[in-house]
Structures are given as C-alpha cells and as structure tokens.
PDB file of C-alpha atoms in Angstrom:
ATOM      1  CA  MET A  29      11.122  12.445  -3.654  1.00 74.00           C
ATOM      2  CA  GLU A  30       8.299   9.960  -3.296  1.00 77.00           C
ATOM      3  CA  ALA A  31       6.766   7.410  -5.602  1.00 80.00           C
ATOM      4  CA  LYS A  32       3.051   7.216  -6.175  1.00 83.00           C
ATOM      5  CA  ALA A  33       0.666   4.540  -7.348  1.00 89.00           C
ATOM      6  CA  LYS A  34      -3.068   4.646  -7.831  1.00 90.00           C
ATOM      7  CA  VAL A  35      -5.650   1.902  -7.789  1.00 91.00           C
ATOM      8  CA  SER A  36      -9.199   1.948  -9.057  1.00 91.00           C
ATOM      9  CA  SER A  37     -12.207  -0.350  -8.872  1.00 90.00           C
ATOM     10  CA  VAL A  38     -11.412  -1.948  -5.524  1.00 90.00           C
ATOM     11  CA  ARG A  39     -14.445  -3.589  -4.010  1.00 93.00           C
ATOM     12  CA  VAL A  40     -13.632  -2.806  -0.385  1.00 94.00           C
ATOM     13  CA  THR A  41     -15.094   0.132   1.498  1.00 94.00           C
ATOM     14  CA  PRO A  42     -12.824   3.179   1.862  1.00 93.00           C
ATOM     15  CA  ARG A  43     -13.039   3.107   5.654  1.00 96.00           C
ATOM     16  CA  LYS A  44     -11.703  -0.452   5.847  1.00 95.00           C
ATOM     17  CA  VAL A  45      -8.848   0.343   3.487  1.00 94.00           C
ATOM     18  CA  ARG A  46      -8.054   3.576   5.333  1.00 95.00           C
ATOM     19  CA  LEU A  47      -7.601   1.615   8.582  1.00 95.00           C
ATOM     20  CA  VAL A  48      -4.967  -0.540   6.873  1.00 96.00           C
ATOM     21  CA  ILE A  49      -3.213   2.395   5.193  1.00 95.00           C
ATOM     22  CA  ASP A  50      -3.027   4.407   8.423  1.00 96.00           C
ATOM     23  CA  VAL A  51      -0.978   1.617  10.011  1.00 96.00           C
ATOM     24  CA  ILE A  52       1.691   1.640   7.294  1.00 95.00           C
ATOM     25  CA  ARG A  53       1.741   5.345   6.435  1.00 93.00           C
ATOM     26  CA  GLY A  54       5.227   6.817   6.916  1.00 92.00           C
ATOM     27  CA  LYS A  55       6.997   3.471   7.266  1.00 94.00           C
ATOM     28  CA  ASN A  56       9.741   2.265   4.947  1.00 92.00           C
ATOM     29  CA  LEU A  57       9.031  -0.471   2.418  1.00 93.00           C
ATOM     30  CA  SER A  58      10.292  -3.512   4.318  1.00 95.00           C
ATOM     31  CA  VAL A  59       8.498  -2.564   7.534  1.00 97.00           C
ATOM     32  CA  ALA A  60       5.269  -1.796   5.674  1.00 96.00           C
ATOM     33  CA  LEU A  61       5.290  -5.115   3.828  1.00 97.00           C
ATOM     34  CA  GLY A  62       6.050  -6.941   7.077  1.00 97.00           C
ATOM     35  CA  LEU A  63       3.123  -5.284   8.818  1.00 97.00           C
ATOM     36  CA  LEU A  64       0.817  -6.069   5.913  1.00 97.00           C
ATOM     37  CA  ALA A  65       1.907  -9.712   5.871  1.00 97.00           C
ATOM     38  CA  ASN A  66       0.882 -10.098   9.523  1.00 96.00           C
ATOM     39  CA  MET A  67      -2.352  -8.116   9.368  1.00 95.00           C
ATOM     40  CA  ASN A  68      -5.744  -9.776   9.212  1.00 95.00           C
ATOM     41  CA  ARG A  69      -8.093  -7.121   7.827  1.00 94.00           C
ATOM     42  CA  ALA A  70     -10.200  -6.524   4.753  1.00 93.00           C
ATOM     43  CA  GLY A  71      -8.268  -4.769   2.009  1.00 93.00           C
ATOM     44  CA  VAL A  72      -4.809  -5.984   2.974  1.00 96.00           C
ATOM     45  CA  TYR A  73      -4.352  -7.820  -0.333  1.00 95.00           C
ATOM     46  CA  GLU A  74      -5.191  -4.706  -2.367  1.00 95.00           C
ATOM     47  CA  VAL A  75      -2.973  -2.428  -0.272  1.00 95.00           C
ATOM     48  CA  THR A  76      -0.064  -4.877  -0.486  1.00 96.00           C
ATOM     49  CA  LYS A  77      -0.401  -4.980  -4.235  1.00 95.00           C
ATOM     50  CA  LEU A  78      -0.500  -1.173  -4.348  1.00 94.00           C
ATOM     51  CA  VAL A  79       2.601  -0.784  -2.163  1.00 95.00           C
ATOM     52  CA  LYS A  80       4.545  -3.227  -4.324  1.00 95.00           C
ATOM     53  CA  SER A  81       3.438  -1.316  -7.421  1.00 93.00           C
ATOM     54  CA  ALA A  82       4.601   1.989  -5.935  1.00 91.00           C
ATOM     55  CA  ALA A  83       7.969   0.399  -5.103  1.00 91.00           C
ATOM     56  CA  ALA A  84       8.323  -0.851  -8.674  1.00 90.00           C
ATOM     57  CA  ASN A  85       7.420   2.601  -9.990  1.00 88.00           C
ATOM     58  CA  ALA A  86      10.073   4.174  -7.769  1.00 89.00           C
ATOM     59  CA  ILE A  87      12.756   1.805  -8.983  1.00 88.00           C
ATOM     60  CA  ASN A  88      11.926   1.781 -12.691  1.00 86.00           C
ATOM     61  CA  ASN A  89      10.519   5.238 -13.358  1.00 84.00           C
ATOM     62  CA  ASN A  90      12.185   7.512 -10.810  1.00 77.00           C
ATOM     63  CA  LYS A  91      15.559   5.736 -10.447  1.00 78.00           C
ATOM     64  CA  MET A  92      15.169   5.547  -6.653  1.00 78.00           C
ATOM     65  CA  ASP A  93      16.632   2.911  -4.335  1.00 71.00           C
TER      66      ASP A  93
END
C-alpha cells in the first residue's frame, strides 16, 4: 500500500521539480527527508512539503506506520 498526495499551483518548472523527485523516488521517509534537507535546488521546499503531507495522509487516513 502506498500513500499519495497531490499539489497544485506550484510556481516552479516541472523539469526542476522532476530532478528533485527523481533523487528521492523509492526511498523511505527518513532518507528522503534527509536528502531533501541537504539539497540545494529549486523546488525542494515544495517537494518537502508534499512528502510530509503524504506521510501525514498515510498515518491518518490509511492507518500505516
């Protein structure tokens, strides 16, 4: 089972955000947040916020760990 989150109206180009997401894709939550905290790219703030939202959705809505 996987949790999902969606974001709209982000004012960063899709290519820049895709470069950030490709780095964290497939990683667990703690590793992904650690990588995002040490990354210096456009869109990191938005992706971090999205990952935290997906984690909250997994805990509250889907009863996941």
